Coordinates of C-alpha atoms and ligand atoms in Angstrom, one line a residue:
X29 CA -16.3 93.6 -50.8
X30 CA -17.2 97.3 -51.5
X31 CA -14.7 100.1 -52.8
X32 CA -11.5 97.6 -52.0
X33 CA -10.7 96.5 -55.4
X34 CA -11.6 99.8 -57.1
X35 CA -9.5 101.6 -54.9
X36 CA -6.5 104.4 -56.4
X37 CA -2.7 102.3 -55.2
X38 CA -1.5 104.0 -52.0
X39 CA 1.9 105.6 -51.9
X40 CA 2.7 105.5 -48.3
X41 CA 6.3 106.7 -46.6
X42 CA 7.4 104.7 -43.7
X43 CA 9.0 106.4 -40.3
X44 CA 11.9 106.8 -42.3
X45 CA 10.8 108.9 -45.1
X46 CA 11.2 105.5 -47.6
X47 CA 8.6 104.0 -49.6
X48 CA 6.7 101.7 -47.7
X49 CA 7.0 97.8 -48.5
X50 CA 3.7 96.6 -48.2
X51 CA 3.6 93.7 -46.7
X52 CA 3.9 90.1 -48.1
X53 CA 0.3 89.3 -49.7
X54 CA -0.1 85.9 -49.9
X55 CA -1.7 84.7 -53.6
X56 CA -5.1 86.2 -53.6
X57 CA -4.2 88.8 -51.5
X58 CA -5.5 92.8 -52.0
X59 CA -3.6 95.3 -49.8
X60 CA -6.1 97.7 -47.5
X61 CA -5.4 100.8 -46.5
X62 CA -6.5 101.6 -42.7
X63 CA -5.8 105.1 -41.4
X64 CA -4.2 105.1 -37.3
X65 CA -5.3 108.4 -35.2
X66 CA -7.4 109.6 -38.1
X67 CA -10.6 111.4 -38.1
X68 CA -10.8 113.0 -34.8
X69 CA -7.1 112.0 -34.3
X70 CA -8.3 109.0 -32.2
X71 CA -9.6 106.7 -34.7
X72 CA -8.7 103.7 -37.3
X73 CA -10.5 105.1 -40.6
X74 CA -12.1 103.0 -41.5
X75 CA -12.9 101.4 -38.2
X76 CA -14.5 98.3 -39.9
X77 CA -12.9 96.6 -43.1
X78 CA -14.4 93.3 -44.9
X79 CA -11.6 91.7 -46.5
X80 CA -10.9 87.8 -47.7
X81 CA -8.1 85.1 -46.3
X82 CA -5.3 85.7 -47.5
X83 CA -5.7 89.7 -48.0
X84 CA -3.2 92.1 -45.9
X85 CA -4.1 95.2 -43.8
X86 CA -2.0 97.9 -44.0
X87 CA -2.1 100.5 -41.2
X88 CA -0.4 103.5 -41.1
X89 CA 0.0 106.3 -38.5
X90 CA -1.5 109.8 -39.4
X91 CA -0.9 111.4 -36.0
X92 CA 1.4 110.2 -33.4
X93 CA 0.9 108.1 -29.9
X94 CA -0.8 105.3 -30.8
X95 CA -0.6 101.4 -31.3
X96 CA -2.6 98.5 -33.5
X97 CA -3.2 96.2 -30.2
X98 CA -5.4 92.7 -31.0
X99 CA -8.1 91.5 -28.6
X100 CA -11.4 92.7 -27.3
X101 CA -11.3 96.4 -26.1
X102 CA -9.7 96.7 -24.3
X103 CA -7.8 93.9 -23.8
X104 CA -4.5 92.1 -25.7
X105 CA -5.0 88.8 -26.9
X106 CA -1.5 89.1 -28.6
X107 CA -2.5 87.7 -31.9
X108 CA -0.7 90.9 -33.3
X109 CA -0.1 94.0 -32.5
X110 CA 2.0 96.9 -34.0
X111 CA 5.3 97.8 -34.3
X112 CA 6.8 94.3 -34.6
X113 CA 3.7 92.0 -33.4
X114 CA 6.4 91.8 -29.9
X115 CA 5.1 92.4 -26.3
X116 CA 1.9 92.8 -27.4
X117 CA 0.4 93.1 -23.8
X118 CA 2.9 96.4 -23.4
X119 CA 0.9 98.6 -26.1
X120 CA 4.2 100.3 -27.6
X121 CA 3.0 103.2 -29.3
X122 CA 4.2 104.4 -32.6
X123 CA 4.4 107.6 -34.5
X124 CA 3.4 109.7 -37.3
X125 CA 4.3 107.4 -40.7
X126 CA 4.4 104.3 -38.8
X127 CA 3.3 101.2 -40.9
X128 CA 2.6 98.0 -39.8
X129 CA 0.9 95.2 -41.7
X130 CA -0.9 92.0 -41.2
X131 CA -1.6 88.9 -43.9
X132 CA -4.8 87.5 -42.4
X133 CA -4.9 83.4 -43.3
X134 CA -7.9 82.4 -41.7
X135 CA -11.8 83.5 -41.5
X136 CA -13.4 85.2 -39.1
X137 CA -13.7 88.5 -37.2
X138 CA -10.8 90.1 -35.6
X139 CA -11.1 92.8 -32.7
X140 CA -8.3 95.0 -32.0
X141 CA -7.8 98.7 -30.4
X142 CA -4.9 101.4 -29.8
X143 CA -3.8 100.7 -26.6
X144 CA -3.7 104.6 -25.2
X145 CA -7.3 105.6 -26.4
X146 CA -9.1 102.0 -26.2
X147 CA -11.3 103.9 -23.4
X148 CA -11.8 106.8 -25.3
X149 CA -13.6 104.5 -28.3
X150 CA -10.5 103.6 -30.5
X151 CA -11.3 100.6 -32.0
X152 CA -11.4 98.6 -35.3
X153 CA -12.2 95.0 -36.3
X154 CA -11.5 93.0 -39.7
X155 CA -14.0 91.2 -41.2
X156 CA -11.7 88.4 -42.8
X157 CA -14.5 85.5 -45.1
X158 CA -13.6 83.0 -47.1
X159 CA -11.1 80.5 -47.6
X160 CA -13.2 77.2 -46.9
X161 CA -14.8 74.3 -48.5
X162 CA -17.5 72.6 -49.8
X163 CA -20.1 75.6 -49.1
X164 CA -23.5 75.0 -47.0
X165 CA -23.8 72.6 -44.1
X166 CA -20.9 69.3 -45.0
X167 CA -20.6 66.5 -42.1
X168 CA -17.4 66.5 -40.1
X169 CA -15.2 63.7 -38.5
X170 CA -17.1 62.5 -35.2
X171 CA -16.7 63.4 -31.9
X172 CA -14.1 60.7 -30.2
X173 CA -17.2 59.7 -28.5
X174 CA -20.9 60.5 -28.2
X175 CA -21.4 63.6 -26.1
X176 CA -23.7 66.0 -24.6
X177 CA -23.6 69.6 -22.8
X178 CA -20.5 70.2 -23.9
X179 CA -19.7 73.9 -24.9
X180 CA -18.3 74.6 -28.1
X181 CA -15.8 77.8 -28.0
X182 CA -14.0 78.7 -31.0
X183 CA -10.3 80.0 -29.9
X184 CA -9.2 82.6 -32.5
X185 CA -5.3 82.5 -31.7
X186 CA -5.3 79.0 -32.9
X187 CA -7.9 78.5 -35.0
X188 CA -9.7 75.6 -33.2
X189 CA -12.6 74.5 -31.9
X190 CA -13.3 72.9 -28.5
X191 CA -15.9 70.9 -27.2
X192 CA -15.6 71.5 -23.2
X193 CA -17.1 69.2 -20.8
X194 CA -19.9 67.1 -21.1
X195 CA -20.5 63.7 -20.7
X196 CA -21.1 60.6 -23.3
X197 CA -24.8 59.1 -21.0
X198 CA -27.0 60.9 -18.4
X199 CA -25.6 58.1 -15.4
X200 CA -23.4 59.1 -12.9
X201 CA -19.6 58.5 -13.9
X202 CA -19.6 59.4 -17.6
X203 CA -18.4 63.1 -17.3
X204 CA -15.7 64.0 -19.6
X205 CA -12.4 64.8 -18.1
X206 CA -10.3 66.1 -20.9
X207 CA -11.3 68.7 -23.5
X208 CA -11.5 67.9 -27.3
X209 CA -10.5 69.5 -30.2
X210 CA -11.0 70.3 -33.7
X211 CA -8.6 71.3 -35.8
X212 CA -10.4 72.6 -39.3
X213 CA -7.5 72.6 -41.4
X214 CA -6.5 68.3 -40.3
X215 CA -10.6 68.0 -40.0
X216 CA -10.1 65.9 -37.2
X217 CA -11.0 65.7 -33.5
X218 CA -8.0 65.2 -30.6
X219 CA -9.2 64.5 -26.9
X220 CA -6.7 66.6 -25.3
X221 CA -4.4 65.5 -22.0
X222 CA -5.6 68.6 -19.9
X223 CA -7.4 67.3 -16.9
X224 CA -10.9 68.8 -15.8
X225 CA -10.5 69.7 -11.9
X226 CA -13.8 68.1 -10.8
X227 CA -16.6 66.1 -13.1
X228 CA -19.0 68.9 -12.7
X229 CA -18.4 69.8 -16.4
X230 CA -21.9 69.7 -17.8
X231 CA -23.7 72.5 -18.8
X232 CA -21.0 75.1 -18.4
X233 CA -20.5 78.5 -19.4
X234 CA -17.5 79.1 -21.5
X235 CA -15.8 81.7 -23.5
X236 CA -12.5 83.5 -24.2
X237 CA -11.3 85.9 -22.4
X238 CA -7.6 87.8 -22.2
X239 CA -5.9 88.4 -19.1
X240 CA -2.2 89.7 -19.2
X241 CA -2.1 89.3 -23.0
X242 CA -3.1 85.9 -23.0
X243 CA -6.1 84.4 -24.3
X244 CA -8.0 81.4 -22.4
X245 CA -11.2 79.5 -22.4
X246 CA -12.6 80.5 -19.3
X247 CA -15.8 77.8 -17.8
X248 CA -17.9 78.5 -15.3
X249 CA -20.3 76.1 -12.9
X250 CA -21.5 72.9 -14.2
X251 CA -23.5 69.7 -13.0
X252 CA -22.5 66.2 -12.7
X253 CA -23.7 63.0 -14.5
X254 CA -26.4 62.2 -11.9
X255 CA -26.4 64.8 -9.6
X256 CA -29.2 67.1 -8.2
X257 CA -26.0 69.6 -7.4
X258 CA -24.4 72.7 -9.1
X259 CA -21.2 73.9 -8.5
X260 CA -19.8 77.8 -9.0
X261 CA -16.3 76.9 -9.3
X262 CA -14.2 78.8 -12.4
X263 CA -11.3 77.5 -14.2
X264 CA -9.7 78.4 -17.2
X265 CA -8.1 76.2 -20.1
X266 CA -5.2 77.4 -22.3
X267 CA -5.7 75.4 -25.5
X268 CA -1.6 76.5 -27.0
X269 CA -0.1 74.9 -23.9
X270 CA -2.6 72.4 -23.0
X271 CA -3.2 73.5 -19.2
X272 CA -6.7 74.2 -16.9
X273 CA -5.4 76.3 -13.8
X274 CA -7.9 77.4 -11.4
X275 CA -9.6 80.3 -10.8
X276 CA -10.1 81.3 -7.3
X277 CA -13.1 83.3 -8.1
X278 CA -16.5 81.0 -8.0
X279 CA -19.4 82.6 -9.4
X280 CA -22.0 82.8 -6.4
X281 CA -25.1 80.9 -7.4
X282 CA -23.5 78.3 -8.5
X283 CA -22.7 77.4 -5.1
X284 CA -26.6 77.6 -4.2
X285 CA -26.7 74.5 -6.9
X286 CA -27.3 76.9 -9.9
X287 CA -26.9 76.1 -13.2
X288 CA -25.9 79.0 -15.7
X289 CA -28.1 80.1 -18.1
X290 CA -27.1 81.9 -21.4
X291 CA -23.7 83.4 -21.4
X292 CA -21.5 85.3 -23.3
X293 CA -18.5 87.9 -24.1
X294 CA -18.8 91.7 -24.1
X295 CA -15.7 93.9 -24.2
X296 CA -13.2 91.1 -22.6
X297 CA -16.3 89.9 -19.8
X298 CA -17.9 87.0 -19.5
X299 CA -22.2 87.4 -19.0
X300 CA -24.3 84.9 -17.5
X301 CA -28.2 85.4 -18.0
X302 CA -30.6 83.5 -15.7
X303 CA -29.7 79.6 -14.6
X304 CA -31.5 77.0 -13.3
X305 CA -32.3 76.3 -9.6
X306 CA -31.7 72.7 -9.5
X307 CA -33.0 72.3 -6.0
X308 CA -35.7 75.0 -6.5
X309 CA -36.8 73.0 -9.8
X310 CA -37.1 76.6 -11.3
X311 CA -35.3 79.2 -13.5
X312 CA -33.7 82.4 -12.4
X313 CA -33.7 85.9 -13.7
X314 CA -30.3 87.6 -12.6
X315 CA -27.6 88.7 -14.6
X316 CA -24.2 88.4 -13.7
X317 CA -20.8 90.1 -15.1
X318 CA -16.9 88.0 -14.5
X319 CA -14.3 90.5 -15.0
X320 CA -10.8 88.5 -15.3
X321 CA -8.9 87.9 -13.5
X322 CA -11.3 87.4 -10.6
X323 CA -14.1 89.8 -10.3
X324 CA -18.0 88.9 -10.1
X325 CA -20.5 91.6 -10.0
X326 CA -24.5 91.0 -10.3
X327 CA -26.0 93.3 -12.2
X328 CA -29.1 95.6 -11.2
X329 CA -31.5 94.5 -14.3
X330 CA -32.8 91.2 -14.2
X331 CA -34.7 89.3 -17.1
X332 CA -38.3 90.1 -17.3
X333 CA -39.0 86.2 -16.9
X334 CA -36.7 83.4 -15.5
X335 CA -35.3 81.3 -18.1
X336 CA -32.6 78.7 -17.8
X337 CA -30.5 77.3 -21.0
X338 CA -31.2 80.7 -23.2
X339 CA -29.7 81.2 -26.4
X340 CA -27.1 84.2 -26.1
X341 CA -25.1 86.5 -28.0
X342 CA -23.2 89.6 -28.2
X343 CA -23.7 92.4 -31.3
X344 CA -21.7 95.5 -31.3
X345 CA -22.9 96.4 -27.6
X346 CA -25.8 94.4 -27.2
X347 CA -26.9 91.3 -25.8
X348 CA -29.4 89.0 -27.3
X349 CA -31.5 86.2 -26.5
X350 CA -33.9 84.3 -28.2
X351 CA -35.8 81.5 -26.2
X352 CA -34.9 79.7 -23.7
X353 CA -36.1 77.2 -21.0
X354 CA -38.7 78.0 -18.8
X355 CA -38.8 75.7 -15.9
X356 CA -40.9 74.4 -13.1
X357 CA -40.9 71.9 -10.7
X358 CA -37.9 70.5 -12.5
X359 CA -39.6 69.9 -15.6
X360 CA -38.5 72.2 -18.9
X361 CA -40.8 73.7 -21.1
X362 CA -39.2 75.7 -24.7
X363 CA -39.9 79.3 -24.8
X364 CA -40.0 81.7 -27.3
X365 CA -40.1 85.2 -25.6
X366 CA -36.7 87.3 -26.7
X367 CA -34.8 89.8 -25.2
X368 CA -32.0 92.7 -25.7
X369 CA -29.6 93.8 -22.6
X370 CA -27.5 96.6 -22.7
X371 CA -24.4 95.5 -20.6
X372 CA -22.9 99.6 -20.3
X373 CA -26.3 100.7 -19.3
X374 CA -27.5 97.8 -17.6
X375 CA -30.8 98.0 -18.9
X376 CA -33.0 94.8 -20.7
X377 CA -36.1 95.7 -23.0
X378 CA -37.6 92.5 -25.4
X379 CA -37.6 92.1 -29.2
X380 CA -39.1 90.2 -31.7
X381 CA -39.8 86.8 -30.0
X382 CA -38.2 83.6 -32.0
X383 CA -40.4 82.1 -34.6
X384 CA -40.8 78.9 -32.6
X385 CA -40.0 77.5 -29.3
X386 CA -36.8 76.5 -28.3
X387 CA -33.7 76.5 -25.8
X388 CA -30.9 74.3 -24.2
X389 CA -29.0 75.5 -27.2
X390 CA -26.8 78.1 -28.5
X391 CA -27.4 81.6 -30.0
X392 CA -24.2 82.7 -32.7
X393 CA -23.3 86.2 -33.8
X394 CA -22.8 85.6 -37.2
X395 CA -21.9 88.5 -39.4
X396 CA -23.9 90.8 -37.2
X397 CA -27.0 88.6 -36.7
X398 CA -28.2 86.6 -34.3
X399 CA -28.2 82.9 -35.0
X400 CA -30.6 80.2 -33.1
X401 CA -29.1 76.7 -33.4
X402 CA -31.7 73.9 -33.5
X403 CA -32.2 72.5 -29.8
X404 CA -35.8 72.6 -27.9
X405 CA -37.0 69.3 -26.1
X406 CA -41.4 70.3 -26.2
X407 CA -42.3 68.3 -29.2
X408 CA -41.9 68.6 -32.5
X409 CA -38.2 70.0 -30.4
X410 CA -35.4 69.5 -31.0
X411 CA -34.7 70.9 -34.2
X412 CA -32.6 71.6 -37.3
X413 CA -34.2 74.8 -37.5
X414 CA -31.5 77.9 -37.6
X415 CA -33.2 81.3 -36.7
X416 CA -31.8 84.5 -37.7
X417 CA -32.7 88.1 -36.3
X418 CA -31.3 90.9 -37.9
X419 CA -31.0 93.8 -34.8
X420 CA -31.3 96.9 -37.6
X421 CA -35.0 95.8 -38.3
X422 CA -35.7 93.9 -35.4
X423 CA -37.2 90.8 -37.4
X424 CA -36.2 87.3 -37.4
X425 CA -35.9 85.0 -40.6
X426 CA -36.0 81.2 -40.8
X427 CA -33.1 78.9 -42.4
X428 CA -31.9 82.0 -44.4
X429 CA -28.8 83.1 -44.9
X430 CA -27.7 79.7 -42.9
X431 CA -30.0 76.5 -43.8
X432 CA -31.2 74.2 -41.5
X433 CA -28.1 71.9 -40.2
X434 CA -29.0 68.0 -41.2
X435 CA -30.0 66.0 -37.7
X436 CA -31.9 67.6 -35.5
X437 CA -30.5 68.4 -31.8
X438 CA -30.3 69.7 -28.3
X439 CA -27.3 70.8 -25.8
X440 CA -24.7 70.3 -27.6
X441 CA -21.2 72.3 -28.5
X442 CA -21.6 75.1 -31.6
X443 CA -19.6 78.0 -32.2
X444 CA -18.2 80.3 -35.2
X445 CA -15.6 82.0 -36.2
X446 CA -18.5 85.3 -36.5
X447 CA -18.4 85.6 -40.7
X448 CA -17.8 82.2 -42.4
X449 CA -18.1 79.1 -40.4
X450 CA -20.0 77.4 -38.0
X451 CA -19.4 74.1 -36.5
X452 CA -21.4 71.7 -34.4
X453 CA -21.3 68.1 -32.7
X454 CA -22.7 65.9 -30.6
X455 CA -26.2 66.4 -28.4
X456 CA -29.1 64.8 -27.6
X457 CA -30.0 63.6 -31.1
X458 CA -33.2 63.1 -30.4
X459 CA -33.0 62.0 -27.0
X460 CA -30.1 59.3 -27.5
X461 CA -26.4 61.2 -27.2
X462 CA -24.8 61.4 -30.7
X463 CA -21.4 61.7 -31.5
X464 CA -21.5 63.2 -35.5
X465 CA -20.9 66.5 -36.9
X466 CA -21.8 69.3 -38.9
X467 CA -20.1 72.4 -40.5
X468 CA -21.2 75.5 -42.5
X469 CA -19.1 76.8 -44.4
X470 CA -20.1 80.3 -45.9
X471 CA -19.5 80.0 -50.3
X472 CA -17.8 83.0 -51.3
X473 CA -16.9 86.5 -49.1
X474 CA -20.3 87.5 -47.0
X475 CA -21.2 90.8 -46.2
X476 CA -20.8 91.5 -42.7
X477 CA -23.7 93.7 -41.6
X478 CA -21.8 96.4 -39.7
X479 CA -22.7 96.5 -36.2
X480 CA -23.8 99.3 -34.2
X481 CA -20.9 99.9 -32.2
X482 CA -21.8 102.7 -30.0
X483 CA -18.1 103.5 -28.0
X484 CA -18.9 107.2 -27.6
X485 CA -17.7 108.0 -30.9
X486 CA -16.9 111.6 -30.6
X487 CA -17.1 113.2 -33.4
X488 CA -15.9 116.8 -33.2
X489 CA -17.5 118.0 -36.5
X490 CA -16.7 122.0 -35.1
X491 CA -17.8 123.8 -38.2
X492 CA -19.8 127.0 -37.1
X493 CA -20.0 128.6 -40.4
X494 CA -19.9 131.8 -40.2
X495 CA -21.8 133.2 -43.1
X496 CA -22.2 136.8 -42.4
X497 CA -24.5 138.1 -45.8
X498 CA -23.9 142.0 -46.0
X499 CA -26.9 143.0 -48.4
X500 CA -26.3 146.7 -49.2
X501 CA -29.4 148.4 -50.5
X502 CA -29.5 151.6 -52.4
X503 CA -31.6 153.5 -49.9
X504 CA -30.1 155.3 -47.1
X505 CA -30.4 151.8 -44.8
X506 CA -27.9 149.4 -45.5
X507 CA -28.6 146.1 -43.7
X508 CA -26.0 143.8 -42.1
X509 CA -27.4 140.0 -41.7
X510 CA -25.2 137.8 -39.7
X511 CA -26.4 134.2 -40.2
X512 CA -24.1 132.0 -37.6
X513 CA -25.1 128.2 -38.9
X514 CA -24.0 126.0 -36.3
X515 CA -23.8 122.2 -37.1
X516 CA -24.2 120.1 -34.2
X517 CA -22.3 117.4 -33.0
X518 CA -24.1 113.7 -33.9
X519 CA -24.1 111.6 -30.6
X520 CA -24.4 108.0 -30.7
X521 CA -26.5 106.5 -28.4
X522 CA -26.0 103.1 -26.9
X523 CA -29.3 102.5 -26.2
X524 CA -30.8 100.4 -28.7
X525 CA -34.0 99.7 -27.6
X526 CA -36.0 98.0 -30.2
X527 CA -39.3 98.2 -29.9
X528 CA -41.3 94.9 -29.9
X529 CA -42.8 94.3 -32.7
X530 CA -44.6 90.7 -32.2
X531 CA -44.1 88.7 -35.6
X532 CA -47.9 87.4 -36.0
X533 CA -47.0 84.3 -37.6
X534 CA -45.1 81.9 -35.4
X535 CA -44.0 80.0 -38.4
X536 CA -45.2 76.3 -39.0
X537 CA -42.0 75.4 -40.4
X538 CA -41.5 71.9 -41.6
X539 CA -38.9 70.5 -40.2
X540 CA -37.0 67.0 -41.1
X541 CA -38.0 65.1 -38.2
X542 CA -42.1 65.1 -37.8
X543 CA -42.4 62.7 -35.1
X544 CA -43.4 63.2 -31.7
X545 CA -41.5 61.6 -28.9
X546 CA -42.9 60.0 -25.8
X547 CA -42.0 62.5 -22.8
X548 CA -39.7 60.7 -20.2
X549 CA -41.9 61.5 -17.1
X550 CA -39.5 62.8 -14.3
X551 CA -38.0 65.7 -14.2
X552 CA -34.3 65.5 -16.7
X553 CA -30.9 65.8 -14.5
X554 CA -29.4 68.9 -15.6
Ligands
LIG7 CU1 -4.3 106.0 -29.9

């Protein structure tokens, strides 16, 4: 937690010219400062603060015409939202020595944005770590039953985790219809009463998105026990009131009998990278953007090589794969090859290529790095193994700074709150479906690596010095040097194109579960 604790107390004035009361710090809790419309006068300085549960944030307004709006830029999520955490969707904007505070009680990462300049880059997010127990990887309460392809999505407003979809066997009639959740602070699983709209709930692609300043868990496509079929249709789940409502948008390949392939959230929009052809027994390369409420838009780029199932995350502005399943006449083979896509560019480029096989699993951004959770079905697959690549040097580590989780697995739910924990359940465990669980807990605040976030930061730093040196000499010619330093302007570039640098040593990691398993002969059912 640098410079927090050593910092002077603040004496802030609220809008009416009183000493601000700061906040209501629960026990533990440190007061930070954040600066609105600072800097160039459209910026939260700092933009990035690491703090602990339990600590307060204290914003207040250096220039006028601005508002502290939760959510993904640049969308409300109404978690909370300055003046009055009221009508958070409307973005009332506040003036010069506005203050507005917020006690933060759980972990995790927390997006938010002024809601006149999100487009022009004003943005912030609080780190928040801490507040859980025992440290390292613990077993959790078991599913309600066994369970595989579900997708786990952690829903910030409420502080849960869901498993959606799946099914509890691989024979036709054992989809799941309702979603379940895990509440960490009972530690206990509830199958919720929301009904699925069809049993094509395996293998989704899920994540939360805002629309109208409410957050939902929007899924996308998805198989059915026993089918050879796909289907493209979206709905989306609101965990607080228990409801799925369609979405009248279905995501076009999926009604070609597509599968999606990795997925997940940039700036309030759902990706989907490559899928799997059930028909064509192959994977697919293109990339696809949803836009809420119901836009779909395939991007130019496409992955260098088809992949189905990849491992996929969003840091700062990038997103990152690592593995994935390369398939062919049905059958699935792990891969290891890795990539980076720039979603505001639209350009892909590879990285570092995963230490080992793997795929039909999850990537996690967790404080800033990318985080390969077991999975892989090529023998010794699946795994425990949790792989870690760090985007600043472009190298990946193995089982450090999160350890191997304890039984080795393949599709099943995972998902984190982005700084402290991580949860998992279910999955092919080898091969039979499993019901247990696992969750990390992080001991003690981490340090969030910051991410690159590139939004055009424009920093006007307009300081031509002028330093006009008169030397006078004693001869008859006095000279007059004029030295104009101008200091130019530091543009950020999105493009972060890391260049590959193949690790030599694909790691012969021992892992907890050595022995081979007999390869069922046809091709799986997605
Ligand atoms: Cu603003």
């Amino acid at each position: 937690m640098p410079d927090r604790k050593g910092a002077p107390p603040i004496r802030i004035l609220d809008q009416n010219g009183q000493p601000a009361v700061s906040g209501v710090p629960s026990p533990n809790g440190a007061i930070v400062p954040v600066e609105v419309g600072g800097g160039n006068g459209f910026q939260f300085v700092p933009d990035t603060v690491n703090i602990s549960v339990g600590d307060t944030v204290q914003w207040t307004w250096s220039t006028s015409g601005h508002s502290v709006t939760s959510g993904l830029p640049c969308a409300a999520d109404s978690q909370y939202c300055s003046p009055n955490d009221m009508n958070c969707a409307s973005g009332v904007l506040s003036n010069s020595g506005t203050v507005y505070t917020h006690t933060f009680s759980q972990s995790g990462s927390y997006s938010y944005f002024c809601a006149s300049h999100c487009v022009i880059g004003m943005t912030g997010v609080v780190n928040v770590s801490g507040g859980c127990a025992p440290s390292g990887w613990s077993a959790g309460p078991a599913l309600p039953m066994v369970g595989v392809r579900l997708v786990g999505v952690y829903f910030q407003a409420n502080g849960n985790f869901y498993g959606m979809g799946g099914r509890s066997a691989d024979t036709a009639g054992n989809d799941f219809m309702h979603p379940f959740e895990y509440n960490p602070n009972s530690n206990s699983w509830t199958t919720k009463s929301a009904t699925y709209p069809d049993n094509q709930v395996n293998n989704m692609a899920c994540g939360v998105l805002a629309e109208s300043g409410t957050p939902y868990i929007y899924c996308v496509g998805g198989s059915a026990a026993g089918a050879t079929t796909a289907t493209g249709r979206v709905f989306r789940y609101n965990p607080v009131t228990d409801t799925i409502s369609p979405v009248a948008a279905p995501w076009p390949p999926g009604v070609t009998n597509i599968l999606p392939g990795g997925f997940t959230i940039f700036q309030n929009k759902l990706y989907i990278l490559g899928g799997f052809d059930i028909p064509g027994g192959v994977a697919t390369n293109q990339i696809w953007e949803f836009t809420p409420p119901t836009s779909w838009v395939q991007k130019a780029a496409v992955l260098p090589v088809a992949r189905g199932y990849i491992p996929t995350t969003t840091i700062g502005t990038l997103i990152y794969t690592g593995g994935g399943a390369a398939i062919s006449g049905g059958a699935i083979t792990d891969a290891t090859d890795s990539f980076v896509y720039n979603p505001m560019a639209d350009t892909i480029g590879t990285i570092a290529s995963i230490p080992r096989a793997t795929g039909e699993t999850r990537a996690l951004n967790f404080n800033g790095r990318m985080v390969v959770m077991g999975g892989g079905r090529t023998a010794p697959n699946p795994s425990n193994e949790v792989d870690v690549y760090s985007p600043g040097t472009n190298t990946w580590a193995v089982n450090t700074p999160v350890p191997a989780f304890v039984t080795a697995r393949r599709n099943f739910p995972t998902d984190t709150d982005g700084t402290t924990r991580i949860w998992l359940a279910g999955g092919y465990a080898p091969t039979a479906p499993t019901a247990s669980m696992e969750r990390f807990c992080a001991g003690g605040p981490a340090t969030p690596t910051p991410t690159a976030t590139a939004t055009a930061t424009h920093t006007p730093t307009a300081t031509p010095t002028a330093t006009a040196t008169a030397t006078h000499t004693p001869t008859a010619t006095p000279t007059a040097t004029a030295t104009a330093t101008h200091t130019p302007t530091a543009t950020p570039t999105a493009t972060h194109t890391p260049t590959a640098t193949p690790t030599g040593t694909p790691s012969a990691t021992p892992r907890s579960t050595p022995t081979p398993r007999p390869r069922p002969t046809p091709p799986p059912r997605p």
